[in-house]
mmCIF file of C-alpha atoms in Angstrom:
data_model
loop_
_atom_site.group_PDB
_atom_site.id
_atom_site.type_symbol
_atom_site.label_atom_id
_atom_site.label_comp_id
_atom_site.label_asym_id
_atom_site.label_seq_id
_atom_site.Cartn_x
_atom_site.Cartn_y
_atom_site.Cartn_z
ATOM 1 C CA ASP A 13 17.919 8.192 7.583
ATOM 2 C CA ALA A 14 16.029 6.951 9.793
ATOM 3 C CA GLY A 15 13.107 5.771 7.398
ATOM 4 C CA VAL A 16 9.074 6.214 8.550
ATOM 5 C CA ILE A 17 8.755 5.416 12.135
ATOM 6 C CA GLN A 18 5.543 4.307 13.425
ATOM 7 C CA SER A 19 4.172 4.175 16.979
ATOM 8 C CA PRO A 20 3.628 2.213 18.962
ATOM 9 C CA ARG A 21 4.565 -1.349 17.062
ATOM 10 C CA HIS A 22 1.530 -2.986 18.653
ATOM 11 C CA GLU A 23 -1.187 -2.067 20.811
ATOM 12 C CA VAL A 24 -3.666 -4.389 22.493
ATOM 13 C CA THR A 25 -6.833 -2.655 24.167
ATOM 14 C CA GLU A 26 -10.484 -3.383 24.860
ATOM 15 C CA MET A 27 -13.481 -1.930 22.820
ATOM 16 C CA GLY A 28 -14.532 1.265 23.728
ATOM 17 C CA GLN A 29 -11.315 2.803 24.104
ATOM 18 C CA GLU A 30 -9.441 5.666 22.503
ATOM 19 C CA VAL A 31 -6.357 4.317 20.541
ATOM 20 C CA THR A 32 -4.162 6.768 18.805
ATOM 21 C CA LEU A 33 -1.250 5.267 16.404
ATOM 22 C CA ARG A 34 1.464 7.769 15.628
ATOM 23 C CA CYS A 35 4.150 8.759 12.353
ATOM 24 C CA LYS A 36 7.214 10.419 11.887
ATOM 25 C CA PRO A 37 7.383 10.468 7.696
ATOM 26 C CA ILE A 38 10.862 10.783 6.130
ATOM 27 C CA SER A 39 12.299 14.087 6.586
ATOM 28 C CA GLY A 40 11.887 16.564 3.366
ATOM 29 C CA HIS A 41 8.784 14.393 2.066
ATOM 30 C CA ASP A 42 5.301 16.238 1.468
ATOM 31 C CA TYR A 43 2.954 13.318 1.263
ATOM 32 C CA LEU A 44 1.834 11.353 4.007
ATOM 33 C CA PHE A 45 -0.239 8.219 3.828
ATOM 34 C CA TRP A 46 -2.689 5.951 6.159
ATOM 35 C CA TYR A 47 -3.138 2.654 5.089
ATOM 36 C CA ARG A 48 -4.815 -0.358 7.035
ATOM 37 C CA GLN A 49 -4.580 -4.190 6.386
ATOM 38 C CA THR A 50 -6.749 -6.768 7.328
ATOM 39 C CA MET A 51 -7.271 -9.967 6.372
ATOM 40 C CA MET A 52 -10.942 -9.718 5.545
ATOM 41 C CA ARG A 53 -10.430 -6.364 3.541
ATOM 42 C CA GLY A 54 -6.932 -6.866 2.493
ATOM 43 C CA LEU A 55 -4.902 -3.099 1.850
ATOM 44 C CA GLU A 56 -6.757 -0.217 2.071
ATOM 45 C CA LEU A 57 -5.720 3.343 1.707
ATOM 46 C CA LEU A 58 -7.382 5.569 4.545
ATOM 47 C CA ILE A 59 -6.238 8.779 4.006
ATOM 48 C CA TYR A 60 -3.372 11.039 2.475
ATOM 49 C CA PHE A 61 -2.060 14.268 2.878
ATOM 50 C CA ASN A 62 0.005 16.990 1.150
ATOM 51 C CA ASN A 63 1.779 19.546 2.809
ATOM 52 C CA ASN A 64 0.038 18.960 6.079
ATOM 53 C CA VAL A 65 -3.537 19.124 4.433
ATOM 54 C CA PRO A 66 -5.920 16.132 4.014
ATOM 55 C CA ILE A 67 -6.453 15.692 0.257
ATOM 56 C CA ASP A 68 -8.555 12.046 0.198
ATOM 57 C CA ASP A 69 -10.000 10.749 2.966
ATOM 58 C CA SER A 70 -12.027 8.921 1.295
ATOM 59 C CA GLY A 71 -11.205 5.937 2.563
ATOM 60 C CA MET A 72 -11.749 6.705 6.578
ATOM 61 C CA PRO A 73 -14.166 3.678 7.612
ATOM 62 C CA GLU A 74 -16.499 5.948 9.680
ATOM 63 C CA ASP A 75 -16.896 8.591 12.110
ATOM 64 C CA ARG A 76 -14.732 6.664 14.661
ATOM 65 C CA PHE A 77 -11.697 7.094 12.649
ATOM 66 C CA SER A 78 -9.711 10.907 12.278
ATOM 67 C CA ALA A 79 -6.429 11.790 10.849
ATOM 68 C CA LYS A 80 -4.315 14.448 11.755
ATOM 69 C CA MET A 81 -0.938 16.229 10.763
ATOM 70 C CA PRO A 82 -0.004 19.452 12.911
ATOM 71 C CA ASN A 83 3.434 19.630 11.146
ATOM 72 C CA ALA A 84 5.392 18.117 8.468
ATOM 73 C CA SER A 85 7.138 15.819 11.226
ATOM 74 C CA PHE A 86 4.084 14.149 12.540
ATOM 75 C CA SER A 87 0.845 12.445 12.094
ATOM 76 C CA THR A 88 -1.788 10.577 13.964
ATOM 77 C CA LEU A 89 -4.431 8.268 13.121
ATOM 78 C CA LYS A 90 -7.292 7.925 16.111
ATOM 79 C CA ILE A 91 -9.884 5.679 16.484
ATOM 80 C CA GLN A 92 -12.363 6.667 19.146
ATOM 81 C CA PRO A 93 -14.371 4.817 20.125
ATOM 82 C CA SER A 94 -12.578 1.433 19.258
ATOM 83 C CA GLU A 95 -14.100 -1.838 18.186
ATOM 84 C CA PRO A 96 -12.748 -5.361 17.391
ATOM 85 C CA ARG A 97 -13.344 -5.146 14.058
ATOM 86 C CA ASP A 98 -10.588 -2.387 13.705
ATOM 87 C CA SER A 99 -8.098 -5.042 14.848
ATOM 88 C CA ALA A 100 -5.226 -4.652 11.722
ATOM 89 C CA VAL A 101 -2.110 -3.557 10.803
ATOM 90 C CA TYR A 102 -2.014 0.288 10.068
ATOM 91 C CA PHE A 103 0.830 1.392 7.967
ATOM 92 C CA CYS A 104 2.077 4.902 7.642
ATOM 93 C CA ALA A 105 3.954 5.929 4.223
ATOM 94 C CA SER A 106 5.869 9.198 2.756
ATOM 95 C CA SER A 107 6.569 10.420 -0.276
ATOM 96 C CA LEU A 108 8.598 13.070 -2.008
ATOM 97 C CA GLY A 109 5.898 14.156 -4.592
ATOM 98 C CA GLY A 110 2.547 12.723 -5.165
ATOM 99 C CA TRP A 111 1.458 9.914 -6.986
ATOM 100 C CA ASP A 112 2.798 10.436 -10.211
ATOM 101 C CA GLN A 113 6.185 11.248 -8.985
ATOM 102 C CA GLY A 114 7.001 10.274 -5.763
ATOM 103 C CA THR A 115 8.075 6.595 -4.665
ATOM 104 C CA GLN A 116 6.373 5.696 -1.207
ATOM 105 C CA TYR A 117 8.534 4.232 1.796
ATOM 106 C CA PHE A 118 6.686 2.635 4.082
ATOM 107 C CA GLY A 119 6.791 2.299 8.146
ATOM 108 C CA PRO A 120 7.040 -1.224 9.976
ATOM 109 C CA GLY A 121 3.445 -0.581 10.966
ATOM 110 C CA THR A 122 1.409 -0.706 13.921
ATOM 111 C CA ARG A 123 -0.357 -4.022 14.983
ATOM 112 C CA LEU A 124 -3.722 -3.287 16.288
ATOM 113 C CA LEU A 125 -5.766 -5.766 18.247
ATOM 114 C CA VAL A 126 -8.767 -4.457 20.199
ATOM 115 C CA LEU A 127 -10.191 -7.126 22.283
ATOM 116 C CA ALA B 15 -16.976 0.593 -9.994
ATOM 117 C CA GLN B 16 -13.083 0.540 -9.841
ATOM 118 C CA SER B 17 -11.343 -3.006 -9.197
ATOM 119 C CA VAL B 18 -8.164 -4.874 -9.277
ATOM 120 C CA ALA B 19 -8.171 -8.537 -9.946
ATOM 121 C CA GLN B 20 -5.384 -10.654 -9.180
ATOM 122 C CA PRO B 21 -6.348 -14.372 -10.452
ATOM 123 C CA GLU B 22 -4.073 -16.456 -8.547
ATOM 124 C CA ASP B 23 -3.420 -16.729 -4.623
ATOM 125 C CA GLN B 24 -0.403 -18.453 -4.804
ATOM 126 C CA VAL B 25 2.593 -18.583 -7.788
ATOM 127 C CA ASN B 26 5.222 -20.960 -7.105
ATOM 128 C CA VAL B 27 8.402 -21.247 -9.698
ATOM 129 C CA ALA B 28 11.850 -22.448 -9.532
ATOM 130 C CA GLU B 29 14.920 -20.294 -8.736
ATOM 131 C CA GLY B 30 16.402 -18.938 -11.733
ATOM 132 C CA ASN B 31 13.262 -19.386 -14.082
ATOM 133 C CA PRO B 32 10.895 -16.473 -15.234
ATOM 134 C CA LEU B 33 8.044 -15.388 -13.379
ATOM 135 C CA THR B 34 5.140 -13.572 -13.258
ATOM 136 C CA VAL B 35 2.485 -12.151 -11.050
ATOM 137 C CA LYS B 36 -0.728 -11.532 -13.048
ATOM 138 C CA CYS B 37 -2.882 -8.173 -12.381
ATOM 139 C CA THR B 38 -5.943 -6.716 -14.403
ATOM 140 C CA TYR B 39 -7.899 -3.590 -13.844
ATOM 141 C CA SER B 40 -11.359 -1.743 -14.212
ATOM 142 C CA VAL B 41 -11.069 1.895 -13.937
ATOM 143 C CA SER B 42 -13.216 4.423 -15.285
ATOM 144 C CA GLY B 43 -10.477 7.171 -16.377
ATOM 145 C CA ASN B 44 -6.922 6.863 -17.303
ATOM 146 C CA PRO B 45 -4.914 4.616 -14.761
ATOM 147 C CA TYR B 46 -2.203 5.111 -12.218
ATOM 148 C CA LEU B 47 -1.060 1.382 -11.553
ATOM 149 C CA PHE B 48 1.193 -0.088 -8.553
ATOM 150 C CA TRP B 49 2.946 -3.191 -7.737
ATOM 151 C CA TYR B 50 3.689 -3.344 -3.825
ATOM 152 C CA VAL B 51 5.767 -6.189 -2.095
ATOM 153 C CA GLN B 52 5.116 -7.417 1.617
ATOM 154 C CA TYR B 53 8.317 -9.269 2.887
ATOM 155 C CA PRO B 54 7.799 -11.369 5.596
ATOM 156 C CA ASN B 55 10.092 -9.517 8.166
ATOM 157 C CA ARG B 56 10.568 -6.355 5.797
ATOM 158 C CA GLY B 57 7.309 -4.807 5.985
ATOM 159 C CA LEU B 58 5.662 -3.111 2.849
ATOM 160 C CA GLN B 59 7.514 -1.661 0.073
ATOM 161 C CA PHE B 60 6.821 -0.010 -3.351
ATOM 162 C CA LEU B 61 8.136 -1.880 -6.519
ATOM 163 C CA LEU B 62 7.086 0.074 -9.401
ATOM 164 C CA LYS B 63 4.705 2.362 -10.895
ATOM 165 C CA TYR B 64 2.777 3.159 -14.308
ATOM 166 C CA ILE B 65 1.808 6.555 -14.727
ATOM 167 C CA THR B 66 2.452 7.363 -18.431
ATOM 168 C CA GLY B 67 4.473 6.940 -21.242
ATOM 169 C CA ASP B 68 6.641 3.706 -22.139
ATOM 170 C CA ASN B 69 4.477 0.750 -21.450
ATOM 171 C CA LEU B 70 7.039 -1.163 -20.082
ATOM 172 C CA VAL B 71 8.270 0.164 -16.120
ATOM 173 C CA LYS B 72 10.747 -0.982 -14.468
ATOM 174 C CA GLY B 73 11.408 -1.177 -10.989
ATOM 175 C CA SER B 74 13.340 -2.483 -7.796
ATOM 176 C CA TYR B 75 15.134 -5.746 -7.626
ATOM 177 C CA GLY B 76 14.709 -6.706 -11.606
ATOM 178 C CA PHE B 77 11.416 -6.621 -11.562
ATOM 179 C CA GLU B 78 9.338 -4.872 -14.534
ATOM 180 C CA ALA B 79 5.744 -4.760 -15.862
ATOM 181 C CA GLU B 80 4.119 -3.971 -18.755
ATOM 182 C CA PHE B 81 0.904 -2.022 -19.008
ATOM 183 C CA ASN B 82 -1.656 -3.454 -21.944
ATOM 184 C CA LYS B 83 -4.131 -0.630 -22.438
ATOM 185 C CA SER B 84 -6.455 -3.115 -24.279
ATOM 186 C CA GLN B 85 -6.513 -6.119 -22.193
ATOM 187 C CA THR B 86 -6.411 -3.808 -19.349
ATOM 188 C CA SER B 87 -3.243 -5.563 -17.599
ATOM 189 C CA PHE B 88 -0.417 -4.803 -15.433
ATOM 190 C CA HIS B 89 1.602 -8.244 -15.192
ATOM 191 C CA LEU B 90 4.552 -7.980 -13.192
ATOM 192 C CA LYS B 91 7.519 -10.199 -14.404
ATOM 193 C CA LYS B 92 11.229 -11.224 -13.712
ATOM 194 C CA PRO B 93 13.247 -13.114 -16.203
ATOM 195 C CA SER B 94 14.996 -14.772 -13.269
ATOM 196 C CA ALA B 95 13.792 -15.901 -9.918
ATOM 197 C CA LEU B 96 15.729 -15.618 -6.672
ATOM 198 C CA VAL B 97 14.581 -17.323 -3.628
ATOM 199 C CA SER B 98 14.651 -14.022 -1.774
ATOM 200 C CA ASP B 99 11.690 -12.564 -4.093
ATOM 201 C CA SER B 100 9.530 -14.909 -2.445
ATOM 202 C CA ALA B 101 6.939 -12.526 -0.682
ATOM 203 C CA LEU B 102 3.317 -11.160 -1.128
ATOM 204 C CA TYR B 103 2.634 -9.085 -3.849
ATOM 205 C CA PHE B 104 -0.443 -6.538 -4.227
ATOM 206 C CA CYS B 105 -1.200 -4.694 -7.314
ATOM 207 C CA ALA B 106 -2.774 -1.225 -7.323
ATOM 208 C CA VAL B 107 -4.985 1.052 -9.414
ATOM 209 C CA ARG B 108 -5.381 4.464 -8.934
ATOM 210 C CA ASP B 109 -7.935 7.101 -10.993
ATOM 211 C CA ASN B 110 -5.276 9.443 -12.119
ATOM 212 C CA THR B 111 -7.004 12.458 -10.358
ATOM 213 C CA ASN B 112 -6.071 13.800 -6.847
ATOM 214 C CA ALA B 113 -9.081 13.117 -5.624
ATOM 215 C CA GLY B 114 -9.198 9.498 -7.398
ATOM 216 C CA LYS B 115 -9.902 6.607 -5.694
ATOM 217 C CA SER B 116 -7.118 3.537 -4.917
ATOM 218 C CA THR B 117 -7.957 0.166 -5.154
ATOM 219 C CA PHE B 118 -5.801 -2.864 -4.003
ATOM 220 C CA GLY B 119 -5.671 -6.696 -5.166
ATOM 221 C CA ASP B 120 -6.228 -9.340 -2.733
ATOM 222 C CA GLY B 121 -2.358 -9.980 -2.799
ATOM 223 C CA THR B 122 -0.515 -13.157 -4.689
ATOM 224 C CA THR B 123 2.026 -15.160 -2.747
ATOM 225 C CA LEU B 124 5.170 -15.962 -4.565
ATOM 226 C CA THR B 125 6.966 -18.737 -3.704
ATOM 227 C CA VAL B 126 10.524 -19.203 -5.448
ATOM 228 C CA LYS B 127 12.024 -22.959 -4.786
ATOM 229 C CA PRO B 128 15.893 -23.528 -4.861
#
């Protein structure tokens, strides 16, 4: 299996632009997670899905952030408009089973720089 | 408020010696507890978790952690450290409901010297 795939691996954009991060989970996994890592705030869980349905989006920082999972093979995290403080590494992870049963497998991350 | 504390920013051990990376937590209900590791060129990986049952949890790469409810701790341990264990380690706690919040510690950098 190719593991969790994220694209792009690096993104540099200007403040105010729309940014879309993409994730392909491991085939057969029913949970998908989006995390953010910054020096200032550390690791944060942004949102997670079960069977393509968002379960908990309490970690999404503000309305500029949105996440979708249109099917079991694909999820997006969108930032519109982007701001310099959104600069971070964004990780996607997937698991078979939830917090109590599954093991999360992480993608390589997308390093976002907003100028 | 829910919180996780990793009191040591850095832990240094000699190869072959036992290692401990400390974690304490605060949560209103019963916790789910996790350890993750971040290697410099290999990204983030799940190590182990405590959900319920046996307080001693065994995970990947020979790591284990002990859930201590009275001390609200979940320290990560390994009997014999390897140079390849050098990485950044994160402890996390989650309220044990699907609507629960996840909180991560600030991370501890483990350096194992040959």
